[in-house]
PDB file of C-alpha atoms and ligand atoms in Angstrom:
ATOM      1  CA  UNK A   1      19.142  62.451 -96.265  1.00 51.00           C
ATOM      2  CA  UNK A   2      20.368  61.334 -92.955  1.00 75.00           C
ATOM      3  CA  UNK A   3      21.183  57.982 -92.017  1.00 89.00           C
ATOM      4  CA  UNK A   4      20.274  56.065 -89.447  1.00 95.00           C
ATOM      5  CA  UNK A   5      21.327  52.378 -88.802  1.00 97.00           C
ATOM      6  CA  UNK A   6      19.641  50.122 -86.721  1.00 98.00           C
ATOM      7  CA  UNK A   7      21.545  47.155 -85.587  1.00 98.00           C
ATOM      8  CA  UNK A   8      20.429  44.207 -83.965  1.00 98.00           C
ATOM      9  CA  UNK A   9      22.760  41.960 -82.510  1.00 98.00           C
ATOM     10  CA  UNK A  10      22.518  38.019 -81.303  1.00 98.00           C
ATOM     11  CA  UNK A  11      19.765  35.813 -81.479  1.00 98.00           C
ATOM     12  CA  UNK A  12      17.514  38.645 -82.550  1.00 98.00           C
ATOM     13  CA  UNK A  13      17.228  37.060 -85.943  1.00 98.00           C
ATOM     14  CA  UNK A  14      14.693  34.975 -84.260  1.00 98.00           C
ATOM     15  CA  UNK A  15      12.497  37.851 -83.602  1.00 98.00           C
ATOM     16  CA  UNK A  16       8.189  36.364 -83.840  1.00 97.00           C
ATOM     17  CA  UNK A  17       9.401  32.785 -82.732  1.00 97.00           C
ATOM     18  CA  UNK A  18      11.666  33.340 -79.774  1.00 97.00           C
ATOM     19  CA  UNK A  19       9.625  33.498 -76.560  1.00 97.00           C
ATOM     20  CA  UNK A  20       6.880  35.500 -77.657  1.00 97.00           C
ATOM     21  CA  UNK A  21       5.979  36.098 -74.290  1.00 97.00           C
ATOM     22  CA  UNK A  22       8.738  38.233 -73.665  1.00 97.00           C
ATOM     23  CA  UNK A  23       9.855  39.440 -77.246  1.00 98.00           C
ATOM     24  CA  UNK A  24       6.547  39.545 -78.690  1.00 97.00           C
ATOM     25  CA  UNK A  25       4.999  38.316 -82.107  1.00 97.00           C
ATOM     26  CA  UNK A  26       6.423  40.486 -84.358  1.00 98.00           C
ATOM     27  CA  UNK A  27       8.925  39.237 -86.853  1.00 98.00           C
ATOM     28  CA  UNK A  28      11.992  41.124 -87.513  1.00 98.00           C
ATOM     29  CA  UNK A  29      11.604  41.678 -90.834  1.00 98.00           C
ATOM     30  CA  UNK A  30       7.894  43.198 -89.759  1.00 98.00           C
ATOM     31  CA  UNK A  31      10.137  45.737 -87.469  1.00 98.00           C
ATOM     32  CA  UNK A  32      12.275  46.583 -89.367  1.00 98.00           C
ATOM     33  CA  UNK A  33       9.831  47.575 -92.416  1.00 98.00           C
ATOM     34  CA  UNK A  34       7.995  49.542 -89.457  1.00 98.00           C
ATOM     35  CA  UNK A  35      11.024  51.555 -89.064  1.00 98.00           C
ATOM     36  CA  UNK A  36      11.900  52.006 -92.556  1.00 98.00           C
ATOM     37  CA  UNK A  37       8.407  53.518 -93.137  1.00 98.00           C
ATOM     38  CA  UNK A  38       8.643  55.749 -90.070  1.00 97.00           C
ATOM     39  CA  UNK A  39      12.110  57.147 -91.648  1.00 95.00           C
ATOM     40  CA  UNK A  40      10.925  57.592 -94.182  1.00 95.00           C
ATOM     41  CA  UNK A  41       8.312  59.939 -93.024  1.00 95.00           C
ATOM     42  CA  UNK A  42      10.239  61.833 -91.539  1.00 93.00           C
ATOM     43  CA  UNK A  43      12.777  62.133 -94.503  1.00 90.00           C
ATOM     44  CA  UNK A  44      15.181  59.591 -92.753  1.00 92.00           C
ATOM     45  CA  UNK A  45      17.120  56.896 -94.142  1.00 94.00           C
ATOM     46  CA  UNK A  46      16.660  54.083 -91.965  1.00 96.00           C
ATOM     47  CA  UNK A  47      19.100  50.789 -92.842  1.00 97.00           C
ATOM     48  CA  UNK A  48      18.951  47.554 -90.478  1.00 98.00           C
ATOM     49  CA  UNK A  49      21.183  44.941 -90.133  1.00 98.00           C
ATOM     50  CA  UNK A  50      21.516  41.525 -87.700  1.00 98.00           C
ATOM     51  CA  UNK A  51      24.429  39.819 -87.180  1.00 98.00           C
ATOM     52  CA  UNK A  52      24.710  36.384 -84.844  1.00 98.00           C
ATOM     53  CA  UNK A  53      28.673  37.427 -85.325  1.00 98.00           C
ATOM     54  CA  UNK A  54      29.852  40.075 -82.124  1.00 98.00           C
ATOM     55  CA  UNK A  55      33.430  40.655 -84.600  1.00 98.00           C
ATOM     56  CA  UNK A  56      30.960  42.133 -87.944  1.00 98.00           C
ATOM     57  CA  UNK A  57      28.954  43.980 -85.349  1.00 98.00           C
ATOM     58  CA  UNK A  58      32.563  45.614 -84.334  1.00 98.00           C
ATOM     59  CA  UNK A  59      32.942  46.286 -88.266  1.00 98.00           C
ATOM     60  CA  UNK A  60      29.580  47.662 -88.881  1.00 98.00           C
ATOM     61  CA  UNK A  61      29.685  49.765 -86.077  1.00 97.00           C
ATOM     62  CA  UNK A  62      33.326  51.014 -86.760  1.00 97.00           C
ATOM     63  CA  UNK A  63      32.407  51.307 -90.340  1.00 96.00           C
ATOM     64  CA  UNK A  64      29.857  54.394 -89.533  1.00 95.00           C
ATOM     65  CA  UNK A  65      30.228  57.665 -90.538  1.00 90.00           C
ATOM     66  CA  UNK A  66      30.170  60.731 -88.246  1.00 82.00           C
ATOM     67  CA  UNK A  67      26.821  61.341 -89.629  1.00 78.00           C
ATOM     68  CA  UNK A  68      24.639  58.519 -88.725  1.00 86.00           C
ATOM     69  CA  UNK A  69      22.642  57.735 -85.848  1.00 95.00           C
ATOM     70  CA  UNK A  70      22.896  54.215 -84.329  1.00 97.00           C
ATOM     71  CA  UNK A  71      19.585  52.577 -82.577  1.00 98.00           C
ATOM     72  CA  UNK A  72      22.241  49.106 -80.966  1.00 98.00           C
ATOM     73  CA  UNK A  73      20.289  46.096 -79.136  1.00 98.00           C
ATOM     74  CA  UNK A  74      23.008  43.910 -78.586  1.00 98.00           C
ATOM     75  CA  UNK A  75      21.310  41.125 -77.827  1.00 98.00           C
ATOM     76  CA  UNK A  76      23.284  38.929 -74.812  1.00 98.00           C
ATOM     77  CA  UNK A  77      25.978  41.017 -76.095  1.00 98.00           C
ATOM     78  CA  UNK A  78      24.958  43.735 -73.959  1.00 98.00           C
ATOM     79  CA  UNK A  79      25.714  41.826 -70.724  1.00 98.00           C
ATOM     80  CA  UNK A  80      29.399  40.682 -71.817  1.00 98.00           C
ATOM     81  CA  UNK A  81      30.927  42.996 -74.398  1.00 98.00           C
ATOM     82  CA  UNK A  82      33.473  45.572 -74.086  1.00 98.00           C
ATOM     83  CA  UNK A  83      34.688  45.313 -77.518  1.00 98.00           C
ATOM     84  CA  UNK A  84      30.877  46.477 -77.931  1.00 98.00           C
ATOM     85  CA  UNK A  85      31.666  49.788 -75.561  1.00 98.00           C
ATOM     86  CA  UNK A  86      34.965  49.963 -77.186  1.00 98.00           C
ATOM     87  CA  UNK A  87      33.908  50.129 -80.759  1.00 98.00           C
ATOM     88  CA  UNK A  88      30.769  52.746 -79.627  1.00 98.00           C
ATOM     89  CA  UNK A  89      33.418  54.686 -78.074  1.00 97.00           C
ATOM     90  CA  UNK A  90      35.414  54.978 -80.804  1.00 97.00           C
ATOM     91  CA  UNK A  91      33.549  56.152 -83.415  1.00 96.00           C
ATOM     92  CA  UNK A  92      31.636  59.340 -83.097  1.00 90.00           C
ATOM     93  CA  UNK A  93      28.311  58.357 -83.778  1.00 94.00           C
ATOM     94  CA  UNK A  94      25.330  58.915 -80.869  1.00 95.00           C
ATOM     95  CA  UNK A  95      24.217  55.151 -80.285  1.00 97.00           C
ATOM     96  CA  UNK A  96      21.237  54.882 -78.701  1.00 98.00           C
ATOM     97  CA  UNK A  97      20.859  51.124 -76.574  1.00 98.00           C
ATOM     98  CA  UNK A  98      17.315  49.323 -76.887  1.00 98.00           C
ATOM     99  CA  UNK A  99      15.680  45.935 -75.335  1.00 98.00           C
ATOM    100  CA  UNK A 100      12.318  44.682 -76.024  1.00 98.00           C
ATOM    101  CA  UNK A 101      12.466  43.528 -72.414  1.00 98.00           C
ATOM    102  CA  UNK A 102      13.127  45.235 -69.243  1.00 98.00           C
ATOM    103  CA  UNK A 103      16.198  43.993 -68.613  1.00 98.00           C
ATOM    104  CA  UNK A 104      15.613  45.152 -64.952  1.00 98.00           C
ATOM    105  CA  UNK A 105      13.013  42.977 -64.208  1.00 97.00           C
ATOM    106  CA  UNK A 106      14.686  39.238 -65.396  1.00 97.00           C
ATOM    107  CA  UNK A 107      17.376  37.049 -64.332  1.00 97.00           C
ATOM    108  CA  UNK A 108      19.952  38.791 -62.639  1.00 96.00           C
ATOM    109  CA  UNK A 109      23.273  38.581 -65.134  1.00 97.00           C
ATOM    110  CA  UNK A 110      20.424  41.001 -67.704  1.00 98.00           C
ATOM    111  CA  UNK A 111      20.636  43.939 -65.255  1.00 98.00           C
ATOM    112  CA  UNK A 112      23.836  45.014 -66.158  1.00 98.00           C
ATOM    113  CA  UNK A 113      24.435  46.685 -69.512  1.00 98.00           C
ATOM    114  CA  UNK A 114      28.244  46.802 -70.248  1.00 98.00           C
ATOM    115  CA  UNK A 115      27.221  49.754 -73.133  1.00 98.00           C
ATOM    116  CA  UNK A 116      25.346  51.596 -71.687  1.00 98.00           C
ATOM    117  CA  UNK A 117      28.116  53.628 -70.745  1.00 98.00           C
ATOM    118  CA  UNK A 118      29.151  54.112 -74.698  1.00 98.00           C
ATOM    119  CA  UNK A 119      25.187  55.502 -75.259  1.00 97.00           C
ATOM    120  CA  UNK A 120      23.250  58.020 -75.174  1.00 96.00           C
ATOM    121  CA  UNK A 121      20.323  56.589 -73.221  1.00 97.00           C
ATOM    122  CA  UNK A 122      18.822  53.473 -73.361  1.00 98.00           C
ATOM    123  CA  UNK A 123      15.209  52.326 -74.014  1.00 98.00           C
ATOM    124  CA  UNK A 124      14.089  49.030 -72.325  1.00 98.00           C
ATOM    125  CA  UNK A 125      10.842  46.847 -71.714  1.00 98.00           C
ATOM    126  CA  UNK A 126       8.472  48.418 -74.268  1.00 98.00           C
ATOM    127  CA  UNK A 127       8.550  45.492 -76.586  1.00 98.00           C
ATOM    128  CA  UNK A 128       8.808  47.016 -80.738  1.00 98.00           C
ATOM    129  CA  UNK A 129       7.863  50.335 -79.140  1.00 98.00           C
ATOM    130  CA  UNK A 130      11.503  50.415 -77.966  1.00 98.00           C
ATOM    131  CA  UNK A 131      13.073  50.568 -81.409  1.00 98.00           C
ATOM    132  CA  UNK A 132       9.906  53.046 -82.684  1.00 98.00           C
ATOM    133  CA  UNK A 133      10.772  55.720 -79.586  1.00 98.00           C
ATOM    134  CA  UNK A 134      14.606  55.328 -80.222  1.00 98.00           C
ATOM    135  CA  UNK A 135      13.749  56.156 -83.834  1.00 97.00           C
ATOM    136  CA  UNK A 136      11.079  59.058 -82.740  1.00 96.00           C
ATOM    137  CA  UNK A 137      14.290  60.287 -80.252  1.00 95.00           C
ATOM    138  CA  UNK A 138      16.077  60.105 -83.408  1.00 94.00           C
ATOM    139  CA  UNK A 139      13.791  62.100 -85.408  1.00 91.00           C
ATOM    140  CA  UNK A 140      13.469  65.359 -82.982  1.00 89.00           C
ATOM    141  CA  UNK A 141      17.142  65.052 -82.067  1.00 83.00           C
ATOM    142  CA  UNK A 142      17.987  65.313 -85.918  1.00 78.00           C
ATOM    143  CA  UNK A 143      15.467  68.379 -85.433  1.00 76.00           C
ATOM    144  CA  UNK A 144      16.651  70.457 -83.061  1.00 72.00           C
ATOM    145  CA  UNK A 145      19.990  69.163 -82.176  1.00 67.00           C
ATOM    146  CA  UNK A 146      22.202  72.423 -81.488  1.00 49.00           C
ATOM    147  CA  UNK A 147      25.005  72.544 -84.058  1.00 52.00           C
ATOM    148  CA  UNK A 148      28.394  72.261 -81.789  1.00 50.00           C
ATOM    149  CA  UNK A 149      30.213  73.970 -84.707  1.00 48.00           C
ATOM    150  CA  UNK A 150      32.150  70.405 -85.823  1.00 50.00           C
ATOM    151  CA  UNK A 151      29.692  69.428 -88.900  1.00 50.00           C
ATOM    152  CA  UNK A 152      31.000  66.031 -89.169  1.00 50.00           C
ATOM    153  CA  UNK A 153      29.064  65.790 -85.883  1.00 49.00           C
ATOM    154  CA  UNK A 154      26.014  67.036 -87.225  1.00 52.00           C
ATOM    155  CA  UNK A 155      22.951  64.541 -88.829  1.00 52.00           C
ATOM    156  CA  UNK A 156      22.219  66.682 -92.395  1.00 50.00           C
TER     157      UNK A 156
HETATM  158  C1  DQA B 201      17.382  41.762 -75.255  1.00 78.09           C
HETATM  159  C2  DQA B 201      17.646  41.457 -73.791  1.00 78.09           C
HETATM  160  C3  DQA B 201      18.886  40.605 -73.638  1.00 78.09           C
HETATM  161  O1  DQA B 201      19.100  40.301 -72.274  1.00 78.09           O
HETATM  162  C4  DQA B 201      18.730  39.292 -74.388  1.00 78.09           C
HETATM  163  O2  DQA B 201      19.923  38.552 -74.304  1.00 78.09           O
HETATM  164  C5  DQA B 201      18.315  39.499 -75.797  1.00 78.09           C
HETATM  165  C6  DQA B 201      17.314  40.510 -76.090  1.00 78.09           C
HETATM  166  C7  DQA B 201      16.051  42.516 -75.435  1.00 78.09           C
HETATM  167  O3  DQA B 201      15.865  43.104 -76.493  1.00 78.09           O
HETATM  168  O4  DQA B 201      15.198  42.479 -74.550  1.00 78.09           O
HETATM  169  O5  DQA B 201      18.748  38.783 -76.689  1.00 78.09           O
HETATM  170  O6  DQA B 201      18.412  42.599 -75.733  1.00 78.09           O
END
């Protein structure tokens, strides 16, 4: 079964709680058994993770295998990390960036993703929905992805 991790980075932990009126009211431990369910559906192994720690996100993320999928919101961390990019970068593993919010449409300093250049695409402003269309994205790309002929690139 293919894995896919889902990593959320700093402050995120305070998912439900933390203005709702921009996160939302769902808890994260009511997202991420969303997204377990919805992997597993579609014969997916979905594993989630939080960290408040930007050095363990480095080691989770460094730690994938060729095989998995990453779904990253950073958190702040997006705005200010290149060991973030750097870490993305180095392992060859298609991270996909996510944001409840639209970063876009907030203060200014939350317009600027220093990632997004390590990703794939980015999702942003849909609230949950972000996380469930990154996993959806996911799902088809495991699908139909065209096999480059390296199969440590390939999700099995
Ligand atoms: C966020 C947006 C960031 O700017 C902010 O620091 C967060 C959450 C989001 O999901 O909308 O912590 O990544």
């Amino acid at each position: 079964m293919s894995m896919i991790c889902v990593l959320h980075g700093v402050n995120l932990h305070l998912l439900g709680t933390r203005e709702p009126d921009i996160y939302g009211g769902t808890s994260l431990e009511e997202l991420n058994q969303k997204l377990i369910i919805m992997g597993r559906e579609n014969q997916l192994d979905v594993e989630c993770r939080q960290t408040n720690h930007e050095g363990e996100m480095v080691d989770w993320i460094t730690g994938l295998t060729p095989a998995d999928f990453l779904i990253l919101n950073p958190g702040a961390w997006t705005h200010t990390s290149y060991a973030l990019f750097d870490a993305i970068k180095g392992v060859n593993v298609p991270a996909l960036e996510v944001h409840l919010s639209n970063i876009y449409a907030r203060e200014g300093f939350r317009a600027h993703s220093v990632v997004a250049g390590a990703c794939v695409g980015q999702i942003s402003g849909l609230g949950t929905d972000s996380y469930l269309l990154a996993l959806a994205y996911a799902v088809e790309f495991q699908k139909y992805r065209q096999p480059k002929g390296d199969e440590n690139t390939e999700i099995k």
